[in-house]
Amino acid sequence: MMASGSTFSVIGADVTITGNLGASADLHIDGTVLGDITCASLVQGEKSSISGAVVAETARLAGKVTGSITARELVILKTARIEGDVHYDALTIEQGAEVDGRFAPNGRAAAAAAPAAKPLLEMGAEAAE
């Protein structure tokens, strides 16, 4: 794993990005992103707006996010406004944050998908008999 903090990119408050964003390093977003974000670590400024899915090892959100969030370590600050489902391993929410969506530990998403596959396995076993 890369040393944390060795490299990071800043998207300034005056910048709007339309399209998906991927970074192996850390991202600090003060601007607007219309698209999905995948990165190691995300820090979102208060005035920032993200419309799309966020996937990160660690995320510290202070602005607006419209879309699902998946992070190992997630901190939602009091200025955050989130519309979408949140998947996490470790979660911290400051008093005053607004979240409109469901919370689920990361393992729960995989477990929920498993029962859908089960009938196919049973059908295959019956066909083999």
mmCIF file with all atom_site columns, C-alpha atoms in Angstrom:
data_model
loop_
_atom_site.group_PDB
_atom_site.id
_atom_site.type_symbol
_atom_site.label_atom_id
_atom_site.label_alt_id
_atom_site.label_comp_id
_atom_site.label_asym_id
_atom_site.label_entity_id
_atom_site.label_seq_id
_atom_site.pdbx_PDB_ins_code
_atom_site.Cartn_x
_atom_site.Cartn_y
_atom_site.Cartn_z
_atom_site.occupancy
_atom_site.B_iso_or_equiv
_atom_site.pdbx_formal_charge
_atom_site.auth_seq_id
_atom_site.auth_comp_id
_atom_site.auth_asym_id
_atom_site.auth_atom_id
_atom_site.pdbx_PDB_model_num
ATOM 1   C CA . MET A 1 1   ? 0.000   0.000   0.000   1.00 0.00 ? 1   MET A CA 1
ATOM 2   C CA . MET A 1 2   ? 1.214   3.505   -0.778  1.00 0.00 ? 2   MET A CA 1
ATOM 3   C CA . ALA A 1 3   ? 2.239   5.705   2.105   1.00 0.00 ? 3   ALA A CA 1
ATOM 4   C CA . SER A 1 4   ? -0.747  7.826   3.038   1.00 0.00 ? 4   SER A CA 1
ATOM 5   C CA . GLY A 1 5   ? -0.257  11.530  2.415   1.00 0.00 ? 5   GLY A CA 1
ATOM 6   C CA . SER A 1 6   ? 2.646   10.999  0.012   1.00 0.00 ? 6   SER A CA 1
ATOM 7   C CA . THR A 1 7   ? 0.586   12.347  -2.856  1.00 0.00 ? 7   THR A CA 1
ATOM 8   C CA . PHE A 1 8   ? -2.787  14.049  -3.106  1.00 0.00 ? 8   PHE A CA 1
ATOM 9   C CA . SER A 1 9   ? -4.848  16.030  -5.586  1.00 0.00 ? 9   SER A CA 1
ATOM 10  C CA . VAL A 1 10  ? -6.948  19.088  -4.841  1.00 0.00 ? 10  VAL A CA 1
ATOM 11  C CA . ILE A 1 11  ? -10.024 20.004  -6.877  1.00 0.00 ? 11  ILE A CA 1
ATOM 12  C CA . GLY A 1 12  ? -10.586 23.687  -6.173  1.00 0.00 ? 12  GLY A CA 1
ATOM 13  C CA . ALA A 1 13  ? -13.880 25.390  -5.361  1.00 0.00 ? 13  ALA A CA 1
ATOM 14  C CA . ASP A 1 14  ? -14.024 26.923  -8.864  1.00 0.00 ? 14  ASP A CA 1
ATOM 15  C CA . VAL A 1 15  ? -13.674 23.542  -10.631 1.00 0.00 ? 15  VAL A CA 1
ATOM 16  C CA . THR A 1 16  ? -16.536 21.406  -11.990 1.00 0.00 ? 16  THR A CA 1
ATOM 17  C CA . ILE A 1 17  ? -15.730 17.919  -13.267 1.00 0.00 ? 17  ILE A CA 1
ATOM 18  C CA . THR A 1 18  ? -18.252 16.033  -15.377 1.00 0.00 ? 18  THR A CA 1
ATOM 19  C CA . GLY A 1 19  ? -17.335 12.353  -15.603 1.00 0.00 ? 19  GLY A CA 1
ATOM 20  C CA . ASN A 1 20  ? -16.003 9.603   -13.388 1.00 0.00 ? 20  ASN A CA 1
ATOM 21  C CA . LEU A 1 21  ? -12.949 10.319  -11.275 1.00 0.00 ? 21  LEU A CA 1
ATOM 22  C CA . GLY A 1 22  ? -10.387 7.734   -10.194 1.00 0.00 ? 22  GLY A CA 1
ATOM 23  C CA . ALA A 1 23  ? -7.281  8.242   -8.075  1.00 0.00 ? 23  ALA A CA 1
ATOM 24  C CA . SER A 1 24  ? -4.905  5.823   -6.401  1.00 0.00 ? 24  SER A CA 1
ATOM 25  C CA . ALA A 1 25  ? -3.912  8.657   -4.086  1.00 0.00 ? 25  ALA A CA 1
ATOM 26  C CA . ASP A 1 26  ? -5.838  10.995  -1.805  1.00 0.00 ? 26  ASP A CA 1
ATOM 27  C CA . LEU A 1 27  ? -8.378  13.476  -3.161  1.00 0.00 ? 27  LEU A CA 1
ATOM 28  C CA . HIS A 1 28  ? -9.424  16.758  -1.590  1.00 0.00 ? 28  HIS A CA 1
ATOM 29  C CA . ILE A 1 29  ? -12.543 18.094  -3.303  1.00 0.00 ? 29  ILE A CA 1
ATOM 30  C CA . ASP A 1 30  ? -13.790 21.629  -2.765  1.00 0.00 ? 30  ASP A CA 1
ATOM 31  C CA . GLY A 1 31  ? -15.481 21.877  -6.173  1.00 0.00 ? 31  GLY A CA 1
ATOM 32  C CA . THR A 1 32  ? -18.281 20.034  -7.959  1.00 0.00 ? 32  THR A CA 1
ATOM 33  C CA . VAL A 1 33  ? -18.095 16.497  -9.342  1.00 0.00 ? 33  VAL A CA 1
ATOM 34  C CA . LEU A 1 34  ? -20.855 15.115  -11.571 1.00 0.00 ? 34  LEU A CA 1
ATOM 35  C CA . GLY A 1 35  ? -19.833 11.470  -11.735 1.00 0.00 ? 35  GLY A CA 1
ATOM 36  C CA . ASP A 1 36  ? -18.562 8.575   -9.663  1.00 0.00 ? 36  ASP A CA 1
ATOM 37  C CA . ILE A 1 37  ? -15.433 8.865   -7.511  1.00 0.00 ? 37  ILE A CA 1
ATOM 38  C CA . THR A 1 38  ? -13.070 6.025   -6.635  1.00 0.00 ? 38  THR A CA 1
ATOM 39  C CA . CYS A 1 39  ? -9.994  6.822   -4.554  1.00 0.00 ? 39  CYS A CA 1
ATOM 40  C CA . ALA A 1 40  ? -7.904  5.775   -1.580  1.00 0.00 ? 40  ALA A CA 1
ATOM 41  C CA . SER A 1 41  ? -8.889  8.672   0.653   1.00 0.00 ? 41  SER A CA 1
ATOM 42  C CA . LEU A 1 42  ? -11.451 11.413  0.076   1.00 0.00 ? 42  LEU A CA 1
ATOM 43  C CA . VAL A 1 43  ? -11.734 14.693  1.947   1.00 0.00 ? 43  VAL A CA 1
ATOM 44  C CA . GLN A 1 44  ? -14.731 16.787  0.907   1.00 0.00 ? 44  GLN A CA 1
ATOM 45  C CA . GLY A 1 45  ? -14.979 20.495  1.713   1.00 0.00 ? 45  GLY A CA 1
ATOM 46  C CA . GLU A 1 46  ? -18.141 22.142  3.054   1.00 0.00 ? 46  GLU A CA 1
ATOM 47  C CA . LYS A 1 47  ? -19.014 23.937  -0.203  1.00 0.00 ? 47  LYS A CA 1
ATOM 48  C CA . SER A 1 48  ? -18.359 20.864  -2.360  1.00 0.00 ? 48  SER A CA 1
ATOM 49  C CA . SER A 1 49  ? -21.050 18.929  -4.218  1.00 0.00 ? 49  SER A CA 1
ATOM 50  C CA . ILE A 1 50  ? -20.766 15.356  -5.516  1.00 0.00 ? 50  ILE A CA 1
ATOM 51  C CA . SER A 1 51  ? -23.457 13.741  -7.681  1.00 0.00 ? 51  SER A CA 1
ATOM 52  C CA . GLY A 1 52  ? -22.503 10.099  -8.097  1.00 0.00 ? 52  GLY A CA 1
ATOM 53  C CA . ALA A 1 53  ? -21.288 7.066   -6.203  1.00 0.00 ? 53  ALA A CA 1
ATOM 54  C CA . VAL A 1 54  ? -18.304 7.414   -3.871  1.00 0.00 ? 54  VAL A CA 1
ATOM 55  C CA . VAL A 1 55  ? -15.978 4.464   -3.186  1.00 0.00 ? 55  VAL A CA 1
ATOM 56  C CA . ALA A 1 56  ? -12.976 5.063   -0.915  1.00 0.00 ? 56  ALA A CA 1
ATOM 57  C CA . GLU A 1 57  ? -10.918 3.403   1.778   1.00 0.00 ? 57  GLU A CA 1
ATOM 58  C CA . THR A 1 58  ? -11.442 6.450   3.990   1.00 0.00 ? 58  THR A CA 1
ATOM 59  C CA . ALA A 1 59  ? -13.806 9.349   3.438   1.00 0.00 ? 59  ALA A CA 1
ATOM 60  C CA . ARG A 1 60  ? -14.395 12.559  5.376   1.00 0.00 ? 60  ARG A CA 1
ATOM 61  C CA . LEU A 1 61  ? -17.509 14.264  4.033   1.00 0.00 ? 61  LEU A CA 1
ATOM 62  C CA . ALA A 1 62  ? -18.519 17.854  4.814   1.00 0.00 ? 62  ALA A CA 1
ATOM 63  C CA . GLY A 1 63  ? -20.505 18.905  1.735   1.00 0.00 ? 63  GLY A CA 1
ATOM 64  C CA . LYS A 1 64  ? -23.361 17.585  -0.386  1.00 0.00 ? 64  LYS A CA 1
ATOM 65  C CA . VAL A 1 65  ? -23.353 14.042  -1.782  1.00 0.00 ? 65  VAL A CA 1
ATOM 66  C CA . THR A 1 66  ? -26.150 12.683  -3.970  1.00 0.00 ? 66  THR A CA 1
ATOM 67  C CA . GLY A 1 67  ? -25.395 9.006   -4.501  1.00 0.00 ? 67  GLY A CA 1
ATOM 68  C CA . SER A 1 68  ? -24.266 5.906   -2.649  1.00 0.00 ? 68  SER A CA 1
ATOM 69  C CA . ILE A 1 69  ? -21.174 5.938   -0.458  1.00 0.00 ? 69  ILE A CA 1
ATOM 70  C CA . THR A 1 70  ? -18.967 2.929   0.258   1.00 0.00 ? 70  THR A CA 1
ATOM 71  C CA . ALA A 1 71  ? -16.005 3.393   2.602   1.00 0.00 ? 71  ALA A CA 1
ATOM 72  C CA . ARG A 1 72  ? -14.021 1.384   5.108   1.00 0.00 ? 72  ARG A CA 1
ATOM 73  C CA . GLU A 1 73  ? -13.681 4.354   7.471   1.00 0.00 ? 73  GLU A CA 1
ATOM 74  C CA . LEU A 1 74  ? -16.326 7.033   7.048   1.00 0.00 ? 74  LEU A CA 1
ATOM 75  C CA . VAL A 1 75  ? -16.661 10.358  8.863   1.00 0.00 ? 75  VAL A CA 1
ATOM 76  C CA . ILE A 1 76  ? -19.760 12.457  8.158   1.00 0.00 ? 76  ILE A CA 1
ATOM 77  C CA . LEU A 1 77  ? -19.298 15.991  9.466   1.00 0.00 ? 77  LEU A CA 1
ATOM 78  C CA . LYS A 1 78  ? -22.106 18.240  10.744  1.00 0.00 ? 78  LYS A CA 1
ATOM 79  C CA . THR A 1 79  ? -22.166 20.304  7.524   1.00 0.00 ? 79  THR A CA 1
ATOM 80  C CA . ALA A 1 80  ? -22.736 17.212  5.337   1.00 0.00 ? 80  ALA A CA 1
ATOM 81  C CA . ARG A 1 81  ? -25.960 16.688  3.395   1.00 0.00 ? 81  ARG A CA 1
ATOM 82  C CA . ILE A 1 82  ? -26.178 13.163  1.984   1.00 0.00 ? 82  ILE A CA 1
ATOM 83  C CA . GLU A 1 83  ? -28.876 11.627  -0.211  1.00 0.00 ? 83  GLU A CA 1
ATOM 84  C CA . GLY A 1 84  ? -28.118 7.972   -0.787  1.00 0.00 ? 84  GLY A CA 1
ATOM 85  C CA . ASP A 1 85  ? -27.266 4.712   0.897   1.00 0.00 ? 85  ASP A CA 1
ATOM 86  C CA . VAL A 1 86  ? -24.152 4.472   3.051   1.00 0.00 ? 86  VAL A CA 1
ATOM 87  C CA . HIS A 1 87  ? -21.974 1.341   3.362   1.00 0.00 ? 87  HIS A CA 1
ATOM 88  C CA . TYR A 1 88  ? -19.163 1.346   5.916   1.00 0.00 ? 88  TYR A CA 1
ATOM 89  C CA . ASP A 1 89  ? -16.912 -0.666  8.243   1.00 0.00 ? 89  ASP A CA 1
ATOM 90  C CA . ALA A 1 90  ? -16.367 2.141   10.773  1.00 0.00 ? 90  ALA A CA 1
ATOM 91  C CA . LEU A 1 91  ? -18.733 5.110   10.953  1.00 0.00 ? 91  LEU A CA 1
ATOM 92  C CA . THR A 1 92  ? -18.651 8.486   12.716  1.00 0.00 ? 92  THR A CA 1
ATOM 93  C CA . ILE A 1 93  ? -21.449 11.039  12.327  1.00 0.00 ? 93  ILE A CA 1
ATOM 94  C CA . GLU A 1 94  ? -21.323 14.500  13.856  1.00 0.00 ? 94  GLU A CA 1
ATOM 95  C CA . GLN A 1 95  ? -24.484 15.913  15.393  1.00 0.00 ? 95  GLN A CA 1
ATOM 96  C CA . GLY A 1 96  ? -26.223 18.085  12.786  1.00 0.00 ? 96  GLY A CA 1
ATOM 97  C CA . ALA A 1 97  ? -25.338 16.004  9.719   1.00 0.00 ? 97  ALA A CA 1
ATOM 98  C CA . GLU A 1 98  ? -28.265 15.163  7.417   1.00 0.00 ? 98  GLU A CA 1
ATOM 99  C CA . VAL A 1 99  ? -28.477 11.753  5.771   1.00 0.00 ? 99  VAL A CA 1
ATOM 100 C CA . ASP A 1 100 ? -31.434 10.622  3.663   1.00 0.00 ? 100 ASP A CA 1
ATOM 101 C CA . GLY A 1 101 ? -30.723 6.957   2.951   1.00 0.00 ? 101 GLY A CA 1
ATOM 102 C CA . ARG A 1 102 ? -30.002 3.612   4.548   1.00 0.00 ? 102 ARG A CA 1
ATOM 103 C CA . PHE A 1 103 ? -26.931 2.624   6.544   1.00 0.00 ? 103 PHE A CA 1
ATOM 104 C CA . ALA A 1 104 ? -25.448 -0.865  6.248   1.00 0.00 ? 104 ALA A CA 1
ATOM 105 C CA . PRO A 1 105 ? -22.126 -2.407  7.243   1.00 0.00 ? 105 PRO A CA 1
ATOM 106 C CA . ASN A 1 106 ? -20.056 -3.381  4.176   1.00 0.00 ? 106 ASN A CA 1
ATOM 107 C CA . GLY A 1 107 ? -20.533 -7.124  4.754   1.00 0.00 ? 107 GLY A CA 1
ATOM 108 C CA . ARG A 1 108 ? -24.331 -6.762  4.681   1.00 0.00 ? 108 ARG A CA 1
ATOM 109 C CA . ALA A 1 109 ? -24.431 -5.883  0.948   1.00 0.00 ? 109 ALA A CA 1
ATOM 110 C CA . ALA A 1 110 ? -22.717 -9.171  0.002   1.00 0.00 ? 110 ALA A CA 1
ATOM 111 C CA . ALA A 1 111 ? -24.978 -11.176 2.334   1.00 0.00 ? 111 ALA A CA 1
ATOM 112 C CA . ALA A 1 112 ? -28.096 -9.595  0.814   1.00 0.00 ? 112 ALA A CA 1
ATOM 113 C CA . ALA A 1 113 ? -26.991 -10.601 -2.687  1.00 0.00 ? 113 ALA A CA 1
ATOM 114 C CA . ALA A 1 114 ? -26.331 -14.246 -1.730  1.00 0.00 ? 114 ALA A CA 1
ATOM 115 C CA . PRO A 1 115 ? -29.986 -15.416 -1.310  1.00 0.00 ? 115 PRO A CA 1
ATOM 116 C CA . ALA A 1 116 ? -30.782 -14.346 -4.882  1.00 0.00 ? 116 ALA A CA 1
ATOM 117 C CA . ALA A 1 117 ? -28.185 -16.809 -6.176  1.00 0.00 ? 117 ALA A CA 1
ATOM 118 C CA . LYS A 1 118 ? -29.352 -19.698 -3.968  1.00 0.00 ? 118 LYS A CA 1
ATOM 119 C CA . PRO A 1 119 ? -32.429 -20.795 -6.002  1.00 0.00 ? 119 PRO A CA 1
ATOM 120 C CA . LEU A 1 120 ? -30.217 -21.209 -9.086  1.00 0.00 ? 120 LEU A CA 1
ATOM 121 C CA . LEU A 1 121 ? -27.980 -23.611 -7.145  1.00 0.00 ? 121 LEU A CA 1
ATOM 122 C CA . GLU A 1 122 ? -31.013 -25.588 -5.913  1.00 0.00 ? 122 GLU A CA 1
ATOM 123 C CA . MET A 1 123 ? -32.408 -25.807 -9.451  1.00 0.00 ? 123 MET A CA 1
ATOM 124 C CA . GLY A 1 124 ? -29.057 -27.082 -10.674 1.00 0.00 ? 124 GLY A CA 1
ATOM 125 C CA . ALA A 1 125 ? -28.988 -29.769 -7.955  1.00 0.00 ? 125 ALA A CA 1
ATOM 126 C CA . GLU A 1 126 ? -32.505 -30.928 -8.873  1.00 0.00 ? 126 GLU A CA 1
ATOM 127 C CA . ALA A 1 127 ? -31.595 -31.132 -12.539 1.00 0.00 ? 127 ALA A CA 1
ATOM 128 C CA . ALA A 1 128 ? -28.576 -33.285 -11.660 1.00 0.00 ? 128 ALA A CA 1
ATOM 129 C CA . GLU A 1 129 ? -30.717 -35.871 -9.812  1.00 0.00 ? 129 GLU A CA 1
#
